[in-house]
Amino acid sequence: MENINKLKQEISKLDERDAKSILQLLLIRSEQCSEQELNETLRSVKESLLQTANKEVKTAETVHIIFGGSAGGSLKAAFRKKAYKNTEDIIVVPGVLSTGPVEALHTEKGVKNRVQWFRENNHSFFGDVEQEESDMRKALEQIKAVAPTQKVIIWTGENAAEQTGLRIAMYLLHNKPNDIYEMNTLQAFHELHVYVQPEKVYFYRTSGEMAPEQLLELYEHVELRPMRAVRRRALYKEGQNVLFTEDLLRTWEHDELWGSDSDRHDDFIIECAKRLHQEQGEHEFMKSARLIGEVIGHMEQYTGDQWIEFRVRELIVQGVFDYQGDLCEMRLYEVKLKEEFLQ
C-alpha cells in the first residue's frame, strides 16, 4: 500500500507532456512488443517512479550519457559556463569501449572481468584501471536509475568506442519510457559547419577531440528528434549482441559495428615502425611511446593508446620486435623491428 501511495504521488507530479510521453510509449509497445516485454516496461516505469519518490532531491530535466573521460570532462566544462546546473545531469561511461572485453558488462561479473583483463594486459595503466572499475560501476547504475520523465541524450561519434557505448546504453534503457535522442558529434558538427572547400572539412574521430565550446554549440544549436521505436529496438538488439560476445576488439566500418580479430592493426603497427626507422636513417631502438603515438596519429580506427601498447608487447612476444628496458612501463622500454621485417 505504501508503494501504491508513492506511485500516486509521483504520477500526480507529472506534467501533461511527461504523462503523455509515458502513455504514448506504453501504447506503442503494447502494439509492437510481446506481453512479456510490455510487462517488463511497466515494471521498469514503476521502479523508476519509486526511485524518484524515494529521492528528496529534484531530478534534472535532461540526462546526458557520454563515453570516455576526455569527452565527459569537456561536456562538464561546457555546461559549467551556462545555467545548466539544475537542469542537466551527465553520466560519463569511462574507458575506450572499442577495446577489451565488454561481455556481460551490464553485470558485476562483466565489470570485474573487464578490469581483470586490463590489469593483466596493460601494466602501465594499473592505477587508472582501478579508478575505471569504480567509475564504470557508478555509470552503469546511473543509467539503470534514469527516471522515466527525464529526457535522455546519448553522445556518440563515428568510432567503435562510442558506437559500442551507444548500444550498451540502449540495451540498459530498453524498457524505459523516456524520450531518447542521439547526438552524433561529427554529423552535428558538419550540419552546423558546411564547408565548400574539402581541405576545410574537419574529421573528429571522437567526441573527446572536440573543445567544450564546440560541444556546447552542438547542444544549443543542433535540433534533435526523439529516436524512433524501430531504431531503439535495433540498437537494443545490437547491444544485446555486443554484451553476449567475447570479442576483444570492435571496429566501426560502413556505419556498422564489427567484432574484429585482436591482431587487426598489427600490420599497420609494423608499417609505422618501418617508417620511423627510415626517418632515423639507422636501424636503432626507438621509444615505444614514440611508436605508439605514430600509430594512433595515423590510424583511422580509434582504439586508444592502451590497446596499441598491448599489441606492441604481443608483437615482441611473437618475435617481430626486439626490445630493451622494462616492459612493465611504456615509458621505460624501447623497440626496433627485427631485420627480416624491415623489407
PDB file of C-alpha atoms in Angstrom, residues 37-171:
ATOM      1  CA  GLU A  37       8.245  -7.196 -22.966  1.00  0.00           C
ATOM      2  CA  LEU A  38       5.284  -4.959 -22.163  1.00  0.00           C
ATOM      3  CA  ASN A  39       5.262  -6.234 -18.575  1.00  0.00           C
ATOM      4  CA  GLU A  40       8.995  -5.520 -18.328  1.00  0.00           C
ATOM      5  CA  THR A  41       8.390  -1.964 -19.483  1.00  0.00           C
ATOM      6  CA  LEU A  42       5.593  -1.484 -16.954  1.00  0.00           C
ATOM      7  CA  ARG A  43       7.820  -2.845 -14.196  1.00  0.00           C
ATOM      8  CA  SER A  44      10.643  -0.515 -15.247  1.00  0.00           C
ATOM      9  CA  VAL A  45       8.329   2.517 -15.168  1.00  0.00           C
ATOM     10  CA  LYS A  46       7.079   1.512 -11.745  1.00  0.00           C
ATOM     11  CA  GLU A  47      10.588   1.027 -10.355  1.00  0.00           C
ATOM     12  CA  SER A  48      11.785   4.336 -11.781  1.00  0.00           C
ATOM     13  CA  LEU A  49       8.840   6.223 -10.282  1.00  0.00           C
ATOM     14  CA  LEU A  50       9.503   4.615  -6.891  1.00  0.00           C
ATOM     15  CA  GLN A  51      13.185   5.523  -7.094  1.00  0.00           C
ATOM     16  CA  THR A  52      12.214   9.102  -7.809  1.00  0.00           C
ATOM     17  CA  ALA A  53       9.728   9.079  -4.920  1.00  0.00           C
ATOM     18  CA  ASN A  54      12.434   7.895  -2.528  1.00  0.00           C
ATOM     19  CA  LYS A  55      14.715  10.784  -3.508  1.00  0.00           C
ATOM     20  CA  GLU A  56      14.200  14.136  -1.925  1.00  0.00           C
ATOM     21  CA  VAL A  57      16.333  15.955  -4.495  1.00  0.00           C
ATOM     22  CA  LYS A  58      14.800  17.282  -7.688  1.00  0.00           C
ATOM     23  CA  THR A  59      15.775  15.235 -10.737  1.00  0.00           C
ATOM     24  CA  ALA A  60      17.327  17.016 -13.675  1.00  0.00           C
ATOM     25  CA  GLU A  61      15.241  17.534 -16.795  1.00  0.00           C
ATOM     26  CA  THR A  62      17.861  16.002 -19.102  1.00  0.00           C
ATOM     27  CA  VAL A  63      20.375  13.210 -18.666  1.00  0.00           C
ATOM     28  CA  HIS A  64      23.426  13.144 -20.925  1.00  0.00           C
ATOM     29  CA  ILE A  65      25.264   9.857 -21.442  1.00  0.00           C
ATOM     30  CA  ILE A  66      28.749  10.289 -22.863  1.00  0.00           C
ATOM     31  CA  PHE A  67      31.661   7.895 -23.342  1.00  0.00           C
ATOM     32  CA  GLY A  68      35.270   8.419 -22.299  1.00  0.00           C
ATOM     33  CA  GLY A  69      36.824  10.638 -19.654  1.00  0.00           C
ATOM     34  CA  SER A  70      38.022  13.265 -22.118  1.00  0.00           C
ATOM     35  CA  ALA A  71      34.599  13.750 -23.724  1.00  0.00           C
ATOM     36  CA  GLY A  72      32.882  13.685 -20.347  1.00  0.00           C
ATOM     37  CA  GLY A  73      35.253  16.271 -18.923  1.00  0.00           C
ATOM     38  CA  SER A  74      34.714  18.554 -21.922  1.00  0.00           C
ATOM     39  CA  LEU A  75      30.929  18.331 -21.636  1.00  0.00           C
ATOM     40  CA  LYS A  76      31.027  19.090 -17.918  1.00  0.00           C
ATOM     41  CA  ALA A  77      33.282  22.069 -18.605  1.00  0.00           C
ATOM     42  CA  ALA A  78      30.896  23.277 -21.314  1.00  0.00           C
ATOM     43  CA  PHE A  79      27.868  23.137 -19.048  1.00  0.00           C
ATOM     44  CA  ARG A  80      29.624  24.947 -16.209  1.00  0.00           C
ATOM     45  CA  LYS A  81      29.671  28.029 -18.389  1.00  0.00           C
ATOM     46  CA  LYS A  82      25.879  28.101 -18.627  1.00  0.00           C
ATOM     47  CA  ALA A  83      22.970  27.865 -16.189  1.00  0.00           C
ATOM     48  CA  TYR A  84      22.616  24.114 -16.653  1.00  0.00           C
ATOM     49  CA  LYS A  85      23.454  23.026 -13.123  1.00  0.00           C
ATOM     50  CA  ASN A  86      19.851  22.316 -12.138  1.00  0.00           C
ATOM     51  CA  THR A  87      18.570  21.036 -15.468  1.00  0.00           C
ATOM     52  CA  GLU A  88      21.273  18.688 -16.788  1.00  0.00           C
ATOM     53  CA  ASP A  89      22.884  15.529 -15.416  1.00  0.00           C
ATOM     54  CA  ILE A  90      25.948  13.983 -17.054  1.00  0.00           C
ATOM     55  CA  ILE A  91      26.744  10.269 -16.891  1.00  0.00           C
ATOM     56  CA  VAL A  92      30.300   9.541 -18.006  1.00  0.00           C
ATOM     57  CA  VAL A  93      30.990   5.935 -19.018  1.00  0.00           C
ATOM     58  CA  PRO A  94      34.781   5.534 -18.687  1.00  0.00           C
ATOM     59  CA  GLY A  95      37.334   3.816 -20.875  1.00  0.00           C
ATOM     60  CA  VAL A  96      37.631   3.031 -24.565  1.00  0.00           C
ATOM     61  CA  LEU A  97      34.803   0.576 -25.191  1.00  0.00           C
ATOM     62  CA  SER A  98      36.117  -0.463 -28.610  1.00  0.00           C
ATOM     63  CA  THR A  99      38.846  -2.470 -26.860  1.00  0.00           C
ATOM     64  CA  GLY A 100      38.938  -5.090 -24.144  1.00  0.00           C
ATOM     65  CA  PRO A 101      36.102  -7.384 -23.068  1.00  0.00           C
ATOM     66  CA  VAL A 102      32.604  -5.943 -22.709  1.00  0.00           C
ATOM     67  CA  GLU A 103      30.826  -9.290 -22.404  1.00  0.00           C
ATOM     68  CA  ALA A 104      28.171  -9.033 -19.670  1.00  0.00           C
ATOM     69  CA  LEU A 105      29.424  -5.532 -18.838  1.00  0.00           C
ATOM     70  CA  HIS A 106      25.943  -4.699 -17.547  1.00  0.00           C
ATOM     71  CA  THR A 107      26.591  -7.093 -14.650  1.00  0.00           C
ATOM     72  CA  GLU A 108      29.041  -7.059 -11.743  1.00  0.00           C
ATOM     73  CA  LYS A 109      30.788 -10.095 -13.193  1.00  0.00           C
ATOM     74  CA  GLY A 110      31.273  -8.353 -16.516  1.00  0.00           C
ATOM     75  CA  VAL A 111      32.757  -5.229 -14.926  1.00  0.00           C
ATOM     76  CA  LYS A 112      35.194  -7.327 -12.885  1.00  0.00           C
ATOM     77  CA  ASN A 113      36.167  -9.369 -15.941  1.00  0.00           C
ATOM     78  CA  ARG A 114      36.971  -6.210 -17.938  1.00  0.00           C
ATOM     79  CA  VAL A 115      39.027  -4.749 -15.105  1.00  0.00           C
ATOM     80  CA  GLN A 116      40.903  -8.011 -14.619  1.00  0.00           C
ATOM     81  CA  TRP A 117      41.757  -8.219 -18.327  1.00  0.00           C
ATOM     82  CA  PHE A 118      43.202  -4.695 -18.354  1.00  0.00           C
ATOM     83  CA  ARG A 119      45.071  -5.375 -15.131  1.00  0.00           C
ATOM     84  CA  GLU A 120      46.743  -8.395 -16.721  1.00  0.00           C
ATOM     85  CA  ASN A 121      47.400  -6.869 -20.141  1.00  0.00           C
ATOM     86  CA  ASN A 122      48.058  -3.160 -19.529  1.00  0.00           C
ATOM     87  CA  HIS A 123      50.646  -2.938 -16.791  1.00  0.00           C
ATOM     88  CA  SER A 124      51.342   0.721 -17.494  1.00  0.00           C
ATOM     89  CA  PHE A 125      47.800   1.748 -16.526  1.00  0.00           C
ATOM     90  CA  PHE A 126      47.163  -0.207 -13.322  1.00  0.00           C
ATOM     91  CA  GLY A 127      46.076   2.813 -11.272  1.00  0.00           C
ATOM     92  CA  ASP A 128      43.737   4.049 -13.999  1.00  0.00           C
ATOM     93  CA  VAL A 129      42.107   0.628 -14.221  1.00  0.00           C
ATOM     94  CA  GLU A 130      41.293   0.651 -10.519  1.00  0.00           C
ATOM     95  CA  GLN A 131      39.554   4.008 -10.866  1.00  0.00           C
ATOM     96  CA  GLU A 132      37.793   2.867 -14.033  1.00  0.00           C
ATOM     97  CA  GLU A 133      36.203  -0.049 -12.167  1.00  0.00           C
ATOM     98  CA  SER A 134      34.553   2.319  -9.714  1.00  0.00           C
ATOM     99  CA  ASP A 135      33.554   4.807 -12.403  1.00  0.00           C
ATOM    100  CA  MET A 136      32.152   2.089 -14.667  1.00  0.00           C
ATOM    101  CA  ARG A 137      30.032   0.578 -11.923  1.00  0.00           C
ATOM    102  CA  LYS A 138      28.712   4.015 -10.974  1.00  0.00           C
ATOM    103  CA  ALA A 139      27.881   4.960 -14.577  1.00  0.00           C
ATOM    104  CA  LEU A 140      26.007   1.742 -15.304  1.00  0.00           C
ATOM    105  CA  GLU A 141      23.933   2.104 -12.134  1.00  0.00           C
ATOM    106  CA  GLN A 142      23.137   5.713 -13.042  1.00  0.00           C
ATOM    107  CA  ILE A 143      21.889   4.665 -16.483  1.00  0.00           C
ATOM    108  CA  LYS A 144      19.701   1.971 -14.973  1.00  0.00           C
ATOM    109  CA  ALA A 145      18.284   4.506 -12.492  1.00  0.00           C
ATOM    110  CA  VAL A 146      17.271   7.170 -15.038  1.00  0.00           C
ATOM    111  CA  ALA A 147      13.837   8.473 -14.057  1.00  0.00           C
ATOM    112  CA  PRO A 148      11.019   7.859 -16.596  1.00  0.00           C
ATOM    113  CA  THR A 149      10.293  11.570 -17.019  1.00  0.00           C
ATOM    114  CA  GLN A 150      13.848  12.549 -17.911  1.00  0.00           C
ATOM    115  CA  LYS A 151      14.926  13.318 -21.452  1.00  0.00           C
ATOM    116  CA  VAL A 152      17.998  11.251 -22.402  1.00  0.00           C
ATOM    117  CA  ILE A 153      20.682  12.412 -24.829  1.00  0.00           C
ATOM    118  CA  ILE A 154      23.352   9.895 -25.817  1.00  0.00           C
ATOM    119  CA  TRP A 155      26.511  11.463 -27.234  1.00  0.00           C
ATOM    120  CA  THR A 156      28.297   9.406 -29.838  1.00  0.00           C
ATOM    121  CA  GLY A 157      30.546   9.712 -32.887  1.00  0.00           C
ATOM    122  CA  GLU A 158      31.901   7.894 -35.921  1.00  0.00           C
ATOM    123  CA  ASN A 159      34.052   5.426 -33.999  1.00  0.00           C
ATOM    124  CA  ALA A 160      33.703   1.988 -32.471  1.00  0.00           C
ATOM    125  CA  ALA A 161      34.235   3.141 -28.887  1.00  0.00           C
ATOM    126  CA  GLU A 162      31.254   5.490 -28.757  1.00  0.00           C
ATOM    127  CA  GLN A 163      29.119   3.293 -31.016  1.00  0.00           C
ATOM    128  CA  THR A 164      29.708   0.370 -28.643  1.00  0.00           C
ATOM    129  CA  GLY A 165      28.692   2.600 -25.757  1.00  0.00           C
ATOM    130  CA  LEU A 166      25.547   3.712 -27.581  1.00  0.00           C
ATOM    131  CA  ARG A 167      24.424   0.115 -27.992  1.00  0.00           C
ATOM    132  CA  ILE A 168      25.164  -0.842 -24.403  1.00  0.00           C
ATOM    133  CA  ALA A 169      23.258   2.205 -23.163  1.00  0.00           C
ATOM    134  CA  MET A 170      20.281   1.353 -25.384  1.00  0.00           C
ATOM    135  CA  TYR A 171      20.296  -2.182 -24.019  1.00  0.00           C
TER     136      TYR A 171
END
